[in-house]
Coordinates of C-alpha atoms in Angstrom, one line a residue:
M1 CA 75.1 99.1 115.7
R2 CA 78.9 97.8 115.6
Q3 CA 79.4 95.7 112.8
E4 CA 82.2 92.8 113.2
R5 CA 83.7 93.8 109.7
T6 CA 83.8 96.1 106.7
V7 CA 81.8 94.0 104.2
Q8 CA 82.7 96.0 101.3
G9 CA 86.1 97.3 100.9
S10 CA 87.3 100.3 98.8
I11 CA 88.9 100.2 95.4
F12 CA 91.4 102.8 97.0
D13 CA 92.7 100.4 99.6
L14 CA 96.1 99.9 97.9
F15 CA 99.4 99.1 99.7
A16 CA 102.4 101.0 98.9
E17 CA 105.6 99.1 97.1
H18 CA 107.7 99.6 100.2
E19 CA 108.9 96.8 102.7
I20 CA 106.5 97.9 105.0
G21 CA 103.5 98.0 102.6
R22 CA 104.3 94.5 101.6
E23 CA 104.4 93.3 104.9
L24 CA 101.3 94.9 105.8
E25 CA 99.6 93.2 102.7
A26 CA 101.0 89.8 104.0
M27 CA 99.4 90.8 107.4
S28 CA 96.5 91.6 105.9
Q29 CA 96.1 88.2 104.0
W30 CA 96.8 86.1 106.8
L31 CA 93.7 87.7 109.1
D32 CA 91.5 87.5 106.1
A33 CA 92.3 83.7 106.3
H34 CA 91.4 83.4 110.3
R35 CA 88.4 85.5 110.4
D36 CA 87.6 83.5 113.8
L37 CA 89.4 86.0 115.8
L38 CA 87.1 88.5 115.0
N39 CA 84.6 86.5 117.2
L40 CA 86.6 87.0 120.1
V41 CA 87.0 90.7 119.4
T42 CA 83.8 91.1 119.3
S43 CA 82.9 89.6 122.2
D44 CA 85.5 91.6 124.3
L45 CA 84.0 94.8 123.0
R46 CA 80.6 93.9 124.0
R47 CA 81.6 92.9 127.5
Q48 CA 82.6 96.6 128.0
G49 CA 79.2 97.6 127.6
V50 CA 79.0 98.1 123.9
T51 CA 75.6 97.6 123.1
E52 CA 73.5 96.4 119.5
T53 CA 72.0 99.7 119.3
G54 CA 72.7 103.3 119.0
R55 CA 75.4 105.3 117.3
Q56 CA 77.5 102.9 115.0
G57 CA 81.3 102.6 116.0
L58 CA 84.3 101.1 114.7
P59 CA 84.0 97.5 113.3
S60 CA 85.6 94.6 115.4
E61 CA 87.9 93.9 112.7
A62 CA 89.1 97.2 112.5
V63 CA 89.7 97.4 116.1
L64 CA 92.0 94.4 115.8
R65 CA 94.0 95.6 112.7
C66 CA 94.5 99.1 114.2
A67 CA 95.5 97.2 117.5
L68 CA 98.0 95.4 115.7
L69 CA 99.4 98.4 113.8
K70 CA 99.9 100.3 117.2
Q71 CA 101.7 97.3 118.1
Y72 CA 103.7 96.4 114.7
R73 CA 105.0 99.9 114.4
Q74 CA 105.4 100.7 118.3
L75 CA 103.1 103.9 118.2
S76 CA 101.3 105.5 120.9
Y77 CA 97.6 106.5 120.2
E78 CA 97.9 109.9 119.3
E79 CA 100.9 108.8 116.3
L80 CA 98.4 105.9 115.5
A81 CA 95.6 108.5 115.1
F82 CA 98.0 110.4 112.7
H83 CA 99.1 107.6 110.9
L84 CA 95.2 106.3 110.3
E85 CA 94.5 109.6 108.8
D86 CA 97.7 110.1 106.9
S87 CA 98.9 107.1 105.5
A88 CA 97.0 105.0 102.7
S89 CA 98.7 101.7 103.6
F90 CA 97.8 102.1 107.1
R91 CA 94.2 102.8 106.0
A92 CA 94.3 100.0 103.6
F93 CA 95.3 97.6 106.3
A94 CA 93.0 98.9 109.1
R95 CA 90.0 98.6 106.8
L96 CA 88.5 101.6 108.2
P97 CA 85.0 102.9 106.4
W98 CA 85.4 105.2 104.1
G99 CA 85.7 108.7 105.4
W100 CA 86.3 107.4 109.1
S101 CA 89.5 108.9 111.1
P102 CA 89.1 107.7 114.4
K103 CA 90.4 109.8 117.5
K104 CA 93.1 108.7 120.0
S105 CA 90.4 108.7 122.4
V106 CA 88.4 106.2 120.4
L107 CA 91.1 104.0 119.6
H108 CA 92.3 103.9 123.3
K109 CA 88.6 102.9 124.6
T110 CA 88.4 100.0 121.7
I111 CA 92.0 98.8 121.7
S112 CA 92.2 98.6 125.4
A113 CA 89.0 96.6 125.5
I114 CA 90.7 93.6 123.9
R115 CA 91.6 90.9 126.7
A116 CA 94.8 89.3 127.5
D117 CA 93.0 86.0 126.6
T118 CA 92.3 87.1 123.2
W119 CA 95.9 88.3 122.7
E120 CA 96.8 84.6 123.7
A121 CA 94.4 83.1 121.2
V122 CA 95.7 85.3 118.2
N123 CA 99.2 84.3 119.1
K124 CA 98.4 80.4 119.5
M125 CA 96.8 80.7 116.2
L126 CA 100.0 82.4 114.4
L127 CA 102.2 79.9 116.0
A128 CA 99.8 77.2 115.0
S129 CA 99.8 78.6 111.5
A130 CA 103.6 78.9 111.6
R131 CA 103.6 75.1 112.5
Q132 CA 101.6 74.1 109.7
E133 CA 103.8 76.0 106.9
R134 CA 106.9 74.7 108.7
L135 CA 108.5 78.3 109.6
E136 CA 108.5 77.2 113.4
S137 CA 108.7 73.7 114.7
G138 CA 109.3 74.7 118.3
R139 CA 112.2 71.8 118.4
V140 CA 114.8 74.8 119.5
V141 CA 114.0 77.2 122.1
R142 CA 115.5 79.8 124.1
V143 CA 114.0 80.9 127.7
D144 CA 114.6 84.2 129.2
S145 CA 113.4 86.7 131.9
T146 CA 112.9 90.2 131.3
V147 CA 111.2 93.2 133.0
T148 CA 109.0 95.6 131.2
A149 CA 108.5 98.9 133.0
A150 CA 105.0 100.5 133.8
L151 CA 104.3 104.1 132.5
I152 CA 104.3 105.8 136.1
H153 CA 106.8 108.4 137.5
E154 CA 109.3 107.7 140.3
P155 CA 107.0 106.7 143.3
S156 CA 107.9 108.4 146.5
D157 CA 105.2 108.9 149.6
S158 CA 104.7 112.6 149.3
S159 CA 104.2 112.0 145.3
L160 CA 101.6 109.3 145.8
L161 CA 99.7 111.4 148.6
W162 CA 99.6 114.1 146.3
D163 CA 98.2 112.1 143.4
C164 CA 95.6 110.8 145.9
V165 CA 94.3 114.6 146.7
R166 CA 94.4 115.8 143.1
V167 CA 92.1 112.7 141.9
M168 CA 89.9 112.6 145.0
V169 CA 89.2 116.6 144.4
R170 CA 88.6 115.8 140.5
L171 CA 86.1 113.5 141.4
L172 CA 84.6 115.9 143.8
Q173 CA 84.0 118.5 141.3
Q174 CA 82.5 116.1 139.1
A175 CA 80.1 115.1 141.9
D176 CA 79.3 118.7 141.9
S177 CA 78.3 118.4 138.2
V178 CA 75.9 115.5 139.0
G179 CA 74.0 117.5 141.8
S180 CA 75.9 116.3 144.6
T181 CA 75.7 118.1 148.0
I182 CA 79.0 117.1 149.7
P183 CA 80.6 119.7 151.5
W184 CA 84.3 120.1 150.9
H185 CA 87.4 122.5 150.5
D186 CA 89.9 122.4 147.6
H187 CA 93.0 121.8 149.3
C188 CA 95.3 121.0 146.1
R189 CA 97.2 124.1 146.2
A190 CA 98.4 123.4 149.6
A191 CA 99.0 119.8 149.1
K192 CA 101.2 120.3 146.0
K193 CA 103.2 122.8 147.9
R194 CA 103.4 120.5 150.7
A195 CA 104.8 117.6 148.4
R196 CA 107.3 119.8 146.6
V197 CA 108.5 121.1 150.1
I198 CA 108.8 117.3 151.3
E199 CA 110.6 116.2 147.8
Y200 CA 113.3 119.1 148.1
T201 CA 114.2 118.8 151.7
P202 CA 117.3 116.9 152.5
R203 CA 116.7 113.8 154.7
S204 CA 117.2 114.7 158.6
P205 CA 120.3 113.0 160.2
E206 CA 118.0 112.5 163.6
T207 CA 115.0 111.1 162.1
G208 CA 116.0 109.7 158.4
S209 CA 112.9 111.3 157.0
A210 CA 112.5 114.0 154.4
L211 CA 109.3 115.0 156.2
P212 CA 109.3 118.3 158.1
R213 CA 108.2 117.7 162.2
S214 CA 105.6 120.1 161.5
A215 CA 104.1 118.2 158.5
Q216 CA 104.0 114.9 160.1
D217 CA 100.5 114.9 161.6
R218 CA 97.9 112.9 159.7
P219 CA 96.8 115.0 156.6
E220 CA 93.1 115.6 156.1
H221 CA 92.5 114.2 152.5
P222 CA 89.4 116.0 151.1
G223 CA 88.8 112.9 148.9
L224 CA 88.1 110.6 152.1
S225 CA 84.9 112.1 152.4
A226 CA 83.4 111.5 149.2
A227 CA 83.2 107.7 149.4
G228 CA 80.3 108.5 151.9
G229 CA 78.6 110.7 149.2
G230 CA 78.6 107.7 146.8
T231 CA 74.5 107.7 147.1
V232 CA 74.3 111.1 147.4
A233 CA 75.4 112.2 143.9
A234 CA 72.6 110.4 142.1
G235 CA 70.7 113.9 141.3
G236 CA 68.9 113.9 137.7
R237 CA 71.9 112.2 136.1
P238 CA 71.8 108.4 137.3
R239 CA 73.7 107.5 134.5
R240 CA 76.9 109.8 135.1
A241 CA 76.3 109.5 139.1
K242 CA 76.8 105.5 138.4
L243 CA 79.9 106.3 136.7
W244 CA 81.3 108.4 139.5
Q245 CA 80.4 105.9 142.1
A246 CA 82.3 103.4 140.1
Q247 CA 85.6 105.6 140.0
V248 CA 85.3 106.3 144.1
R249 CA 84.8 102.7 144.6
H250 CA 87.6 102.1 142.3
Y251 CA 90.1 104.9 144.1
Q252 CA 88.9 104.5 147.7
P253 CA 90.6 101.3 148.6
L254 CA 93.8 102.6 146.9
I255 CA 93.9 106.1 148.6
T256 CA 93.3 104.2 152.0
Q257 CA 96.5 102.0 151.3
I258 CA 98.8 104.7 150.0
I259 CA 97.7 106.7 153.6
A260 CA 98.4 103.6 155.8
Q261 CA 101.7 102.5 154.0
T262 CA 102.7 106.2 154.2
E263 CA 101.9 106.2 158.2
R264 CA 104.1 102.8 158.7
R265 CA 107.0 103.9 156.7
V266 CA 107.2 107.4 157.6
L267 CA 105.6 108.0 160.9
A268 CA 106.2 104.4 162.4
G269 CA 109.6 104.1 160.9
E270 CA 108.5 100.5 159.8
A271 CA 110.1 98.6 156.9
V272 CA 107.0 97.8 154.5
P273 CA 107.7 94.8 152.7
A274 CA 107.8 95.1 148.7
G275 CA 104.8 93.0 148.0
E276 CA 102.5 95.2 150.5
K277 CA 103.8 98.5 148.7
L278 CA 101.5 100.4 146.2
V279 CA 103.7 102.4 143.8
S280 CA 101.2 104.0 141.5
L281 CA 97.5 105.1 142.1
F282 CA 97.0 104.8 138.4
E283 CA 98.8 101.6 137.6
P284 CA 98.2 99.6 140.8
H285 CA 99.1 96.4 139.4
A286 CA 102.8 97.5 139.1
D287 CA 105.4 95.3 141.1
I288 CA 108.7 96.4 142.5
I289 CA 111.5 94.4 140.5
V290 CA 115.0 94.3 141.5
K291 CA 117.3 92.1 139.3
G292 CA 120.7 91.5 140.9
S293 CA 122.3 94.8 141.9
R294 CA 120.8 96.8 139.1
D295 CA 118.5 99.7 139.6
V296 CA 114.8 99.2 140.7
D297 CA 112.3 99.0 138.0
Y298 CA 108.6 99.2 138.7
G299 CA 106.4 97.0 136.4
H300 CA 106.1 93.5 135.6
K301 CA 108.6 90.5 135.0
L302 CA 108.1 88.7 132.0
N303 CA 109.2 85.4 131.1
L304 CA 109.2 84.4 127.8
T305 CA 110.2 81.3 125.4
T306 CA 111.3 82.3 121.6
G307 CA 112.2 79.7 118.9
R308 CA 114.7 79.6 116.0
S309 CA 112.4 81.7 113.7
G310 CA 112.4 84.4 116.2
L311 CA 109.0 84.1 116.9
I312 CA 107.7 84.4 120.8
L313 CA 106.3 81.3 121.4
D314 CA 105.2 81.7 125.1
L315 CA 105.1 84.5 127.3
V316 CA 103.6 84.8 131.0
I317 CA 103.5 87.8 133.0
E318 CA 104.7 87.0 136.4
A319 CA 102.9 88.4 139.5
G320 CA 105.6 90.1 142.1
N321 CA 109.3 89.2 141.8
P322 CA 109.5 85.5 141.6
A323 CA 113.1 83.8 141.6
D324 CA 114.4 83.1 137.7
S325 CA 115.5 79.6 138.4
E326 CA 111.8 78.7 140.0
R327 CA 110.4 79.5 136.5
L328 CA 112.3 77.6 133.9
L329 CA 110.3 73.9 134.3
P330 CA 106.9 75.3 134.0
L331 CA 108.1 77.5 130.9
L332 CA 109.3 74.2 129.4
E333 CA 106.0 72.2 130.7
R334 CA 104.1 75.0 129.0
H335 CA 105.5 74.3 125.9
I336 CA 105.2 70.9 125.9
A337 CA 101.5 71.3 126.5
F338 CA 101.1 73.2 123.6
Y339 CA 103.4 71.4 120.8
G340 CA 102.5 68.0 122.4
E341 CA 106.7 67.3 122.5
A342 CA 109.8 68.5 124.3
P343 CA 112.1 70.4 122.2
R344 CA 115.3 68.9 121.2
Q345 CA 117.4 71.7 122.4
A346 CA 116.7 74.5 125.0
A347 CA 119.0 77.3 126.1
A348 CA 118.6 80.0 129.2
D349 CA 120.4 82.3 131.3
G350 CA 122.4 80.7 134.2
R351 CA 120.1 82.5 136.5
L352 CA 117.1 80.1 135.1
C353 CA 119.5 77.3 135.4
K354 CA 120.5 77.6 139.1
P355 CA 119.3 74.8 141.1

C-alpha cells in the first residue's frame, strides 16, 4: 500500500544551520501549506500501474520532495540516493520513513512517473503564491529562447544501427528466459566490428560515404524477427512476457525508421529532412536544433518567460525547431491568460522581435 504522506514525523528531522539548510526548511514549510499537490503526484504514480495493495512503496510526499531535491541541487539519481542516506537535512526535507534509504532505481522509477502537467501545476501554484506575497507581479518580463541537450551520443548511421542490433539481441535473450522458441543468432560481435570500421574509415571521394562498398548490402538485423515472436514468448510467465512484448512494440517501429533513413541517406544518396530523422533509439523525441551558424544540438528548443524576481513564469518545450520570431506573441498571450493582464514591460532578444 502506497501512502500519500508520512503521517508521523521523526524528532530527529532537523535542518542544518546553513544557508542550504534554511532554504530547505523554507521550501518544506511551503510544501506543507500546499498539500493539494500530493493528490496530483499520487494520481501519477497510480497511472504507472502502482496498485493499492502489495508491498509498501515510497509515500507520494517523499517522491515529490525527492524530485525537488534532485532538481534543486542538480543531482543524478545515484548522487541523490547517496545524499538521502548521508545528509540529515536531505532526509528531513524528503520526509522518508524512518530507516528507509531508497536506491537510485526506485528514485528513477517513481520520480520519472510524475507527468509534465503535474510539474506545470506545481509551478503555477508557486507563481500564485509569489504573486499573493507580492514577490512577483508579472508586470516586467523577459522572453528568451534556448536549447536543452538530450543525453545521447553523437548520432551517426553506423552507431544507430549498432544500437538497434544490441537492443534487439538483448530482447531476444530476455525472450529465451520466458520460454520463447524464436530461432536467432547473436551477431553483436560482427555488428560492433562493422560499426567501428565504418566509424574510423575516411569518407570516399567517389561516393562521399564512409561505408565500404562491401558493407553497403542491406544488413540482416537479428532483432527484426523478434516482432513476429511477440505471441510466442508467453510461456509460463505471462507478466514477464507482456512486458517483453511491450518493449518489442516500442522498439520495432523505431528500428524500422532507423534502417529506412540509413538506406535513404547512404545507399540512395538522398537528403533526409531533419524532421524525418531519428537521432536516438533511446530518446526518440530528441530534435535536431541549429541556432544560427553555431554547432548542431540534439534535444529540444525551450522558450521561457522570466520575471523581475528571477522566477520562471512560463516555459514551453517546442516540437521541432520553430523560428524564434514566431514564438514571441504566443508566449505573451500565455502570460496574459495566466496573469489576466499584459506586462508593463517586456524584453526579448532581437531574434524574437524580427517581423
